[in-house]
mmCIF file of C-alpha atoms in Angstrom:
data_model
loop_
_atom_site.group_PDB
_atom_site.id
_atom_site.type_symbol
_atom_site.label_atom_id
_atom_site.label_comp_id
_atom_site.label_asym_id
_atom_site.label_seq_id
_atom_site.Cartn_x
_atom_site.Cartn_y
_atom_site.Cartn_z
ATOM 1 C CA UNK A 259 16.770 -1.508 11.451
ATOM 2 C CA UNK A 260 17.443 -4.216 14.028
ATOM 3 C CA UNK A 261 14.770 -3.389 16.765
ATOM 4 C CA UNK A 262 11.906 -1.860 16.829
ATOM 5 C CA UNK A 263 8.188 -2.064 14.606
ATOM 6 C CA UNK A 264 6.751 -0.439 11.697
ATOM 7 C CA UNK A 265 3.125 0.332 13.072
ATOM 8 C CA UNK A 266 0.369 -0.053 9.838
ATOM 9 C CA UNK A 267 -2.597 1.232 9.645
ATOM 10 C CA UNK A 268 -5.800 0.754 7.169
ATOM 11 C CA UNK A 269 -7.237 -1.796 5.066
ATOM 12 C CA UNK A 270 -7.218 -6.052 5.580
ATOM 13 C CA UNK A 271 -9.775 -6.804 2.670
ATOM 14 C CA UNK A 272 -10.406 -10.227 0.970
ATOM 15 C CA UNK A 273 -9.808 -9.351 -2.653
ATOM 16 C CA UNK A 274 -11.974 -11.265 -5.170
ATOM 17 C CA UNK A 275 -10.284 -11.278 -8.920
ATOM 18 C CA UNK A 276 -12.289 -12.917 -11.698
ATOM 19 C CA UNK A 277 -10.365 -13.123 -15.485
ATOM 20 C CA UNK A 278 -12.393 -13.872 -19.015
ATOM 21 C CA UNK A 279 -10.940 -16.154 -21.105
ATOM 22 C CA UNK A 280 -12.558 -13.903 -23.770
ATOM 23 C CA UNK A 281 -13.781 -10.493 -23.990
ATOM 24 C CA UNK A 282 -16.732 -9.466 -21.968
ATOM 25 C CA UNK A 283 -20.253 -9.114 -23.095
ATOM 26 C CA UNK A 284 -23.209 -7.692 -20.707
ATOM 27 C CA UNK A 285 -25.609 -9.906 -19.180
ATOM 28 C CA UNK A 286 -23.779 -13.003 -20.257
ATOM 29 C CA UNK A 287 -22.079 -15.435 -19.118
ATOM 30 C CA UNK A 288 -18.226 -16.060 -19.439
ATOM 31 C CA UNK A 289 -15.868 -18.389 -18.481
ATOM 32 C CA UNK A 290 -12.465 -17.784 -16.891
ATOM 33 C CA UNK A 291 -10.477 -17.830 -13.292
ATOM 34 C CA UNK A 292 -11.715 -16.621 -10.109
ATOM 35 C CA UNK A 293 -9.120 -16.169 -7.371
ATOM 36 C CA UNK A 294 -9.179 -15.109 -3.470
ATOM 37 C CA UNK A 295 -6.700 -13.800 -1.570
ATOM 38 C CA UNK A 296 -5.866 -11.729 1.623
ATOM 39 C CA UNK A 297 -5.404 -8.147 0.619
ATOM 40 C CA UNK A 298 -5.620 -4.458 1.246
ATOM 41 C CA UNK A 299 -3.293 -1.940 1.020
ATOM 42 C CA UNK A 300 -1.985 -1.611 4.312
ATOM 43 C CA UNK A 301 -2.031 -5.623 4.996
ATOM 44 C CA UNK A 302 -0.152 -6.443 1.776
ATOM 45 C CA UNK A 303 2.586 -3.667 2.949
ATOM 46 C CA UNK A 304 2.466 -5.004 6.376
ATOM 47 C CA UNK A 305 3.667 -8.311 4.891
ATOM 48 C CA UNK A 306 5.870 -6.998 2.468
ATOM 49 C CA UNK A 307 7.652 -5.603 5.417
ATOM 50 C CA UNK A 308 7.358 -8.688 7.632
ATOM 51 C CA UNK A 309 8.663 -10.881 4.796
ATOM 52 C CA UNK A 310 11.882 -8.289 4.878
ATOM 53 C CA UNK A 311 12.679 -9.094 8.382
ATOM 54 C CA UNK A 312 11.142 -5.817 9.570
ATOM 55 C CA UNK A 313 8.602 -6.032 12.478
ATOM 56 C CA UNK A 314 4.984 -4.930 10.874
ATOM 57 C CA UNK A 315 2.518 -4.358 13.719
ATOM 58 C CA UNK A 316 -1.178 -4.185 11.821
ATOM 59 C CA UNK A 317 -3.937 -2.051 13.170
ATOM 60 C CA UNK A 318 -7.433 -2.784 11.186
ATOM 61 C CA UNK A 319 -11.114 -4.177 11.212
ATOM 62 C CA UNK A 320 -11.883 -7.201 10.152
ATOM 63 C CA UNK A 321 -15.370 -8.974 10.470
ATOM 64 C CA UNK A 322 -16.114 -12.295 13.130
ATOM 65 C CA UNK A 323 -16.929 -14.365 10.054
ATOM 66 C CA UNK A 324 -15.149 -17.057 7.660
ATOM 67 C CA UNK A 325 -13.455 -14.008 5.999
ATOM 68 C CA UNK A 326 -11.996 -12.456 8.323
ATOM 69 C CA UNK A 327 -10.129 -15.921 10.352
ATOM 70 C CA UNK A 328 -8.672 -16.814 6.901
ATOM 71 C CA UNK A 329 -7.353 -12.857 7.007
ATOM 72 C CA UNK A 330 -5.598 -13.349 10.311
ATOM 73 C CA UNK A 331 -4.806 -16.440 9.575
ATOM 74 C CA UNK A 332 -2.892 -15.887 6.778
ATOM 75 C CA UNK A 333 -1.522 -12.420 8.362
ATOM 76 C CA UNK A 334 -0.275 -14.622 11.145
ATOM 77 C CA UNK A 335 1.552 -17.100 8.664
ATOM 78 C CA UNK A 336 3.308 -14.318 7.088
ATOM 79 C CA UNK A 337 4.723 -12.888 9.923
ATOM 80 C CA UNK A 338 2.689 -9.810 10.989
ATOM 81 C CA UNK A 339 1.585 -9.064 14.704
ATOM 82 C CA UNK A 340 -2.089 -8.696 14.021
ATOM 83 C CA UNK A 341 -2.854 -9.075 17.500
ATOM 84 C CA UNK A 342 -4.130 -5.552 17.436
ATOM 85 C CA UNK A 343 -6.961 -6.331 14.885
ATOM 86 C CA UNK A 344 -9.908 -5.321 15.707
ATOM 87 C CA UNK A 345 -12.669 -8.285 15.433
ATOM 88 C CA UNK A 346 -16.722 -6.729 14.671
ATOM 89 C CA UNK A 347 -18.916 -9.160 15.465
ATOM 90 C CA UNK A 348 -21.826 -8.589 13.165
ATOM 91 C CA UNK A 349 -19.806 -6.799 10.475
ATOM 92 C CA UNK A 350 -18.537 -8.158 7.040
ATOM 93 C CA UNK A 351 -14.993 -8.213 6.645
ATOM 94 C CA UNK A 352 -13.853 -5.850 3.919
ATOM 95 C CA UNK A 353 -14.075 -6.952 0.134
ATOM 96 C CA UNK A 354 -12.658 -6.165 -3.217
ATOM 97 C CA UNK A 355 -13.871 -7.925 -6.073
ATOM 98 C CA UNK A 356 -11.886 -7.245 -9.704
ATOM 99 C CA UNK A 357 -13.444 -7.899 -12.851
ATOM 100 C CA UNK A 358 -9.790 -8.204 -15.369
ATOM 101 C CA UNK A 359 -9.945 -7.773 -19.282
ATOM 102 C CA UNK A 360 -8.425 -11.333 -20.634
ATOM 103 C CA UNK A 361 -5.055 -9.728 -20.991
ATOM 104 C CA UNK A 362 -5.158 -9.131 -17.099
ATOM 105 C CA UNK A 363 -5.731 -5.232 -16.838
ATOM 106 C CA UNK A 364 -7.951 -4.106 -14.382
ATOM 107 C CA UNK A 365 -11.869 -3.427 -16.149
ATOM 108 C CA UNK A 366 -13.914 -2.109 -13.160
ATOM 109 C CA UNK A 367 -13.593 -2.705 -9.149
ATOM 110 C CA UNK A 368 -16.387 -2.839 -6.625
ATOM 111 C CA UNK A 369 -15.242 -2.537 -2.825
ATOM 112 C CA UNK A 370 -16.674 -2.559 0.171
ATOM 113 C CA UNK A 371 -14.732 -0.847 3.187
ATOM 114 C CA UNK A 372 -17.699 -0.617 5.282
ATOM 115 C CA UNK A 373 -15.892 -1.861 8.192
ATOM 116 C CA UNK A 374 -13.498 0.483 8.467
ATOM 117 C CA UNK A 375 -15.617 2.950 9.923
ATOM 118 C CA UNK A 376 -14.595 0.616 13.634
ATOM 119 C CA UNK A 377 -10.969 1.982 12.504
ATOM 120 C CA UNK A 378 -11.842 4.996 14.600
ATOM 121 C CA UNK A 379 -10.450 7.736 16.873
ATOM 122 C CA UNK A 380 -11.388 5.564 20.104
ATOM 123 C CA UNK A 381 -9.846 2.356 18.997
ATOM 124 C CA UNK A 382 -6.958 4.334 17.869
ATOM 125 C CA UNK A 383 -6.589 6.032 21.075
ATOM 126 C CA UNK A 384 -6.908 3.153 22.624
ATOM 127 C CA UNK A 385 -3.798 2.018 20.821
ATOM 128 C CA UNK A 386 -1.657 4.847 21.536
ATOM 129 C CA UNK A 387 1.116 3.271 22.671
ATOM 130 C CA UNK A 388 1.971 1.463 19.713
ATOM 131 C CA UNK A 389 2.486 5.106 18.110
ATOM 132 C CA UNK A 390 4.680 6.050 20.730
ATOM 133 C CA UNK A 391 7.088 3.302 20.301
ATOM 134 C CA UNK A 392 7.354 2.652 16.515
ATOM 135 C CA UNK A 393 9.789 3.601 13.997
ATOM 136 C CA UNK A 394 7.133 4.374 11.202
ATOM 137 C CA UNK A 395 3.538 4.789 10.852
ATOM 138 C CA UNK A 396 2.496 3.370 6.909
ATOM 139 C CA UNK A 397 -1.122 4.649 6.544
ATOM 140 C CA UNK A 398 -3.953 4.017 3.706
ATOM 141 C CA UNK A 399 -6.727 6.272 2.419
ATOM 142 C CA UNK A 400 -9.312 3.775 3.327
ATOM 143 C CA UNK A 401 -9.098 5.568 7.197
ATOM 144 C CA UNK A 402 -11.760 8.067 7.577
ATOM 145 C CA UNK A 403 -10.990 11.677 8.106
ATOM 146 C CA UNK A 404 -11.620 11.160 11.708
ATOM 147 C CA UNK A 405 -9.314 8.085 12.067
ATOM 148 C CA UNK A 406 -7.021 10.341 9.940
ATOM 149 C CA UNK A 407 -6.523 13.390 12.332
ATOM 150 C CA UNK A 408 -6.395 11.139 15.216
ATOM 151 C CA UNK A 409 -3.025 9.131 13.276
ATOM 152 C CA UNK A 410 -1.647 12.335 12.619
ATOM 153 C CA UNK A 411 -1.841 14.215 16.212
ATOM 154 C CA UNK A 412 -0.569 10.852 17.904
ATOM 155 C CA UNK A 413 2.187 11.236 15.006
ATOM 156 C CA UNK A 414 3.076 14.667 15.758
ATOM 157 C CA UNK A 415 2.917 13.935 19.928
ATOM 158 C CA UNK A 416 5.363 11.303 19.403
ATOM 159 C CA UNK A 417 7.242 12.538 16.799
ATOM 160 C CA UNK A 418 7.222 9.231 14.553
ATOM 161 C CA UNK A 419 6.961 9.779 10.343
ATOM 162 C CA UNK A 420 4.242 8.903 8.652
ATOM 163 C CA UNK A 421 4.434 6.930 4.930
ATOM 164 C CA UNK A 422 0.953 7.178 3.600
ATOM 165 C CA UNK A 423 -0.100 5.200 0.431
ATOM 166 C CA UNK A 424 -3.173 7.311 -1.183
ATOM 167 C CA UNK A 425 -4.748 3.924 -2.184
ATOM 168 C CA UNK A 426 -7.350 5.035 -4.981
ATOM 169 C CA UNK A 427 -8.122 8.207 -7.334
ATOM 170 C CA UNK A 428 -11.489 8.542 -4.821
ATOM 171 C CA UNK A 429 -9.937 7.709 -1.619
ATOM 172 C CA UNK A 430 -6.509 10.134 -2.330
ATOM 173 C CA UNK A 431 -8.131 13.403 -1.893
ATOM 174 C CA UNK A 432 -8.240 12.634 2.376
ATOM 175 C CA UNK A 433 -4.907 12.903 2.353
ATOM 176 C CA UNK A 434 -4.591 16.391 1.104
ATOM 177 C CA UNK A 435 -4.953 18.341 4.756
ATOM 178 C CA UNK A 436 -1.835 16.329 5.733
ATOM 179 C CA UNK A 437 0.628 16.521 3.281
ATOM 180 C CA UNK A 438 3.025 19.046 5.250
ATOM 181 C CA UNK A 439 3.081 16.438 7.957
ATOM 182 C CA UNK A 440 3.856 13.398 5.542
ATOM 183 C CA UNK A 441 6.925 11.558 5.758
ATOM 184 C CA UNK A 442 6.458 9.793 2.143
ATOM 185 C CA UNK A 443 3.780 9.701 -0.002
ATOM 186 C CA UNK A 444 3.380 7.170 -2.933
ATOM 187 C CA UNK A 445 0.423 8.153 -5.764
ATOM 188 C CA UNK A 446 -0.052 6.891 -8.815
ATOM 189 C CA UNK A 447 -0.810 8.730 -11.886
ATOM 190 C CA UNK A 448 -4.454 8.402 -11.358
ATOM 191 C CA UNK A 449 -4.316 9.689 -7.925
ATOM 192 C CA UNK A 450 -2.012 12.658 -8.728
ATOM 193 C CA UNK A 451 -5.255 15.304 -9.680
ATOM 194 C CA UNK A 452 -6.964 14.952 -6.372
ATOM 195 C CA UNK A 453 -3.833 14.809 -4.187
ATOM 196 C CA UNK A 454 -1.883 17.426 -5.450
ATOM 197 C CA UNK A 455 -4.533 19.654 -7.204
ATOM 198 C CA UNK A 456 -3.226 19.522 -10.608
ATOM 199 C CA UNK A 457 -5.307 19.957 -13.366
ATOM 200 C CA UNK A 458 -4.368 17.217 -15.256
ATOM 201 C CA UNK A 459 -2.915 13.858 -13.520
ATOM 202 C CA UNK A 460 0.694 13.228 -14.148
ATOM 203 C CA UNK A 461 0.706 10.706 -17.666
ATOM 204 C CA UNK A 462 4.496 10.374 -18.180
ATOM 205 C CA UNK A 463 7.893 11.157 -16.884
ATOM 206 C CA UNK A 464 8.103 15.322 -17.068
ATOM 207 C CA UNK A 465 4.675 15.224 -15.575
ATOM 208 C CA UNK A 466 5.340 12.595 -12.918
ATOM 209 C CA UNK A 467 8.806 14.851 -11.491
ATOM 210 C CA UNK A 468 6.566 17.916 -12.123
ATOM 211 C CA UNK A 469 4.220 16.075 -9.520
ATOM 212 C CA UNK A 470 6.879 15.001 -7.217
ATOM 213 C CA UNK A 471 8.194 18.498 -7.081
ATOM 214 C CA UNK A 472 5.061 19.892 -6.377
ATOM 215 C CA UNK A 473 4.306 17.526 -3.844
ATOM 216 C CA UNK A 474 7.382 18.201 -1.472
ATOM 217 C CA UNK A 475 6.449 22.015 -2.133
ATOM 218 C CA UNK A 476 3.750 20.966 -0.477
ATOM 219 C CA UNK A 477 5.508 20.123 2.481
ATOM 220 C CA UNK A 478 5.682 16.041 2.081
ATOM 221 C CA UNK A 479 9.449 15.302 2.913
ATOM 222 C CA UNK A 480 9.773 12.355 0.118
ATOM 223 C CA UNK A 481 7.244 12.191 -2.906
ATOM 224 C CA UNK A 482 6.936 8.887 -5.435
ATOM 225 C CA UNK A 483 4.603 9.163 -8.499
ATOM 226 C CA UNK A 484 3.915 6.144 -10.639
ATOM 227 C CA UNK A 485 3.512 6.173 -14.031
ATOM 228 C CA UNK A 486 2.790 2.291 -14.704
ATOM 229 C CA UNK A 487 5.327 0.950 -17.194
ATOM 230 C CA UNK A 488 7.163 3.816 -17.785
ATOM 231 C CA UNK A 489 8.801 3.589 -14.627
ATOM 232 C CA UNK A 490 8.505 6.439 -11.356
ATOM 233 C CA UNK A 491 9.679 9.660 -10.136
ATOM 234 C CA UNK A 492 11.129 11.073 -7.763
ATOM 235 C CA UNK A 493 11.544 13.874 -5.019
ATOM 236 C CA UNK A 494 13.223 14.699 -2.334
ATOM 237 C CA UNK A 495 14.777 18.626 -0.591
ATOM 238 C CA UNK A 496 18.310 17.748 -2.272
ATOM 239 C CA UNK A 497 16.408 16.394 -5.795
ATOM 240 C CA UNK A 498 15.128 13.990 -7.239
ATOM 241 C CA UNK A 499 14.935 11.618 -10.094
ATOM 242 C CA UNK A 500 13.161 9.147 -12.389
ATOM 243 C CA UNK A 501 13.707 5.526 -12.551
ATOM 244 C CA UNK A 502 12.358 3.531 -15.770
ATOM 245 C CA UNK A 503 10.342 0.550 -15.292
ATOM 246 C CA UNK A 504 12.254 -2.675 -15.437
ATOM 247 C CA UNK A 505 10.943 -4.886 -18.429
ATOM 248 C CA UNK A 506 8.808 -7.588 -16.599
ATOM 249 C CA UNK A 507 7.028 -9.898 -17.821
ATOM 250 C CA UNK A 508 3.657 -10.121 -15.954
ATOM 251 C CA UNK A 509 1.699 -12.572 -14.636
ATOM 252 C CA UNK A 510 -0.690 -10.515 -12.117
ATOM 253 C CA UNK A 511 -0.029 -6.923 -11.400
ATOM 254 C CA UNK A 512 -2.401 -7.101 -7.978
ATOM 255 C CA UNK A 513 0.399 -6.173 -5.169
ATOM 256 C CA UNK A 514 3.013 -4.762 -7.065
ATOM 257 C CA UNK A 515 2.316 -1.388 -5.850
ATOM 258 C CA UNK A 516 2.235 -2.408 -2.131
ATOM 259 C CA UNK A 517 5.331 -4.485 -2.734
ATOM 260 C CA UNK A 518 7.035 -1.214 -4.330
ATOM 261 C CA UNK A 519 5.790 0.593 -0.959
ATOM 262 C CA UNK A 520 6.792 -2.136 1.078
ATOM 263 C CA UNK A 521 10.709 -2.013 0.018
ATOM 264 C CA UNK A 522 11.244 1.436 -0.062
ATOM 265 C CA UNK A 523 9.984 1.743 3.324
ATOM 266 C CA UNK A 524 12.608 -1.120 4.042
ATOM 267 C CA UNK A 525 15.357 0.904 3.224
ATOM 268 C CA UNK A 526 14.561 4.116 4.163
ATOM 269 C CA UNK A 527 14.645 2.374 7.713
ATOM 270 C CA UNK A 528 18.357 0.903 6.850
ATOM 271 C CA UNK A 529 19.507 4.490 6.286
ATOM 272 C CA UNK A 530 19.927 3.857 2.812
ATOM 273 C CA UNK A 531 19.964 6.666 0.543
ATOM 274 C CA UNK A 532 16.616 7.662 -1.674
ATOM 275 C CA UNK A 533 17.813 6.691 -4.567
ATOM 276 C CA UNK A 534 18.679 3.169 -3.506
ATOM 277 C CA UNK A 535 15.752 2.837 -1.588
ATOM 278 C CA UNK A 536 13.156 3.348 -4.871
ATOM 279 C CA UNK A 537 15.460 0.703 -6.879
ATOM 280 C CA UNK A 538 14.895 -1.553 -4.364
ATOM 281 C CA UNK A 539 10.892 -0.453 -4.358
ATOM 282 C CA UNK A 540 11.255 -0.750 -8.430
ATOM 283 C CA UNK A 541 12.744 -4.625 -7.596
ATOM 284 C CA UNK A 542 10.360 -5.522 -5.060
ATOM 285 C CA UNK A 543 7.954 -4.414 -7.755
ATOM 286 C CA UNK A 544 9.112 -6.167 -10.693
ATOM 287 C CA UNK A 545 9.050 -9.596 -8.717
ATOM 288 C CA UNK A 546 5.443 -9.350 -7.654
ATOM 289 C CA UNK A 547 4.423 -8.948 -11.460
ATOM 290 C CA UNK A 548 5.810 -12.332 -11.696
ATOM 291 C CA UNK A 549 4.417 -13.775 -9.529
ATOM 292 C CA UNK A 550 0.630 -14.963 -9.162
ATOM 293 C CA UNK A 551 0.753 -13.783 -5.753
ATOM 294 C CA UNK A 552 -0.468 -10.363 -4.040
ATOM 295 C CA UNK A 553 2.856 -10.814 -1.997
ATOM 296 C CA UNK A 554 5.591 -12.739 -3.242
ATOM 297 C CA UNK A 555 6.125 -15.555 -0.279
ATOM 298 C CA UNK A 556 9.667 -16.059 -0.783
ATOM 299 C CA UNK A 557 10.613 -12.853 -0.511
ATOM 300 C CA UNK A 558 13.661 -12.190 1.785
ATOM 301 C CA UNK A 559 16.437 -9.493 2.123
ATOM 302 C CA UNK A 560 18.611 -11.579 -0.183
ATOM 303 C CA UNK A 561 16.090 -11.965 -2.770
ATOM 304 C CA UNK A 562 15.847 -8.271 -3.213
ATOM 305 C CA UNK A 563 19.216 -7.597 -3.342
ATOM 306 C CA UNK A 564 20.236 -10.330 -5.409
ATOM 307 C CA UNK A 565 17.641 -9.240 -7.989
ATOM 308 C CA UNK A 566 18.989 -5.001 -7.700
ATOM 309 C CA UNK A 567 19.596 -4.529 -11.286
ATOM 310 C CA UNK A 568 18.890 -1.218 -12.024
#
């Protein structure tokens, strides 16, 4: 894609990780690492994109406070137009905070999205134009329902595809009215019960292609299901697939997910077929897990490629 903008849409949190050096006991006190960064779902893929030489234009909420400058600031830095933002005086700037296990898995996660009730259907309205001109629209489940049918009939009017990323096993379910109108959509295991409506969520690869399938029976053009280190699968009118996990060895798995979102949408906007387009997702993936960062800063076009081993 050389002209042109991917238009995001959703979450710009500060996300708050703190890792035991030990395991955890209630009401005591441990020591270990606390890092902040810049995050959120649709900011992380907005800079995953940027960092690919692909315009990301960022709609979101973000508070007047200390917070919410070192958000834009670092959005800026990275490439993304965040002139758009929306700045709430008054209003926190959104927050994640992570407590790990000592091996680095995810224990329990508090988050407040309270300011994402100012994403709503007049600021988005008021933004209309910026759906009528892009290429994409990459959406998160941290938009209200409101926000959400507002995105999706200024989707339809303009006829742009929408790539939405169902963010969280809570949050996924919003997305569920819109699947027929969905471009791509990206779950994880976890989030596979409330999106699709299985029973049971999808746990390994014949239940993440079963997922897939059932996903683009619903009416989503391109379905990706997760299945952590086993790898992903894969759906599509013509087929489908599953590609395994590449063995990584990881140093923070915050991102990886966003990255994996990030490169697929990448190619899909080169023209490059499916297939290619999740190995580079799978790449993009794999290189975040190395890293200590939510999105690898060196990342370029040439990076990716060079590292396309699967």
């Amino acid at each position: 894609m050389d002209d042109g903008y991917v238009l995001v849409v959703g979450s710009a949190v500060t996300d708050i990780q703190g890792r035991p050096e030990a395991d955890l006991e209630w009401e005591a006190i441990h020591p270990g690492r606390i890092r902040s960064s810049a995050g959120g779902v649709a900011r992380n893929i907005a800079e995953n994109l940027a960092r690919l030489e692909v315009r990301a234009v960022l709609l979101s909420a973000v508070g007047r406070d200390s917070n919410g400058k070192q958000i834009l600031r670092k959005c800026r830095a990275a490439g993304i137009d965040c002139e758009q933002v929306r700045v709430v005086p008054g209003a926190a700037t959104a927050a994640l905070i992570t407590l790990l296990r000592p091996d680095g898995e995810p224990l329990t996660t508090l988050t407040d999205y309270h300011i994402m009730q100012y994403v709503d259907a007049d600021y988005l309205r008021a933004h209309e134009s910026w759906f009528a001109g892009a290429e994409m629209v990459v959406i998160d489940a941290t938009l209200s329902e409101a926000a959400l049918a507002v995105v999706f009939e200024l989707a339809e009017r303009y006829r742009v595809r929408v790539s939405g990323d169902p963010t969280s096993p809570l949050l996924a379910g919003r997305f569920c009215p819109y699947l027929h109108q969905m471009y791509m959509v990206s779950p994880n295991a976890a989030e596979t019960t409330a999106l699709c409506g299985l029973e049971n969520p999808a746990h390994d690869r014949e239940t993440a292609i079963n997922a897939a399938r059932h996903l683009v029976s619903m009416g989503t053009q391109i379905a990706v299901v997760t299945v952590g280190e086993q790898g992903l699968a894969y759906a599509d009118s013509s087929g489908g697939g599953f590609i395994t996990a590449i063995n990584t060895r990881v140093t923070d798995p915050t991102g990886a997910g966003d990255a994996f979102s990030g490169a697929v949408i990448f190619g899909l906007l080169n023209d490059v077929p499916v297939d290619e387009a999740m190995r580079l997702g799978v790449t993009a993936a794999s290189l975040t897990l190395q890293s200590r960062y939510t999105v690898v800063p060196t990342l370029t076009q040439e990076m990716l490629y060079d590292q396309l081993t699967i």
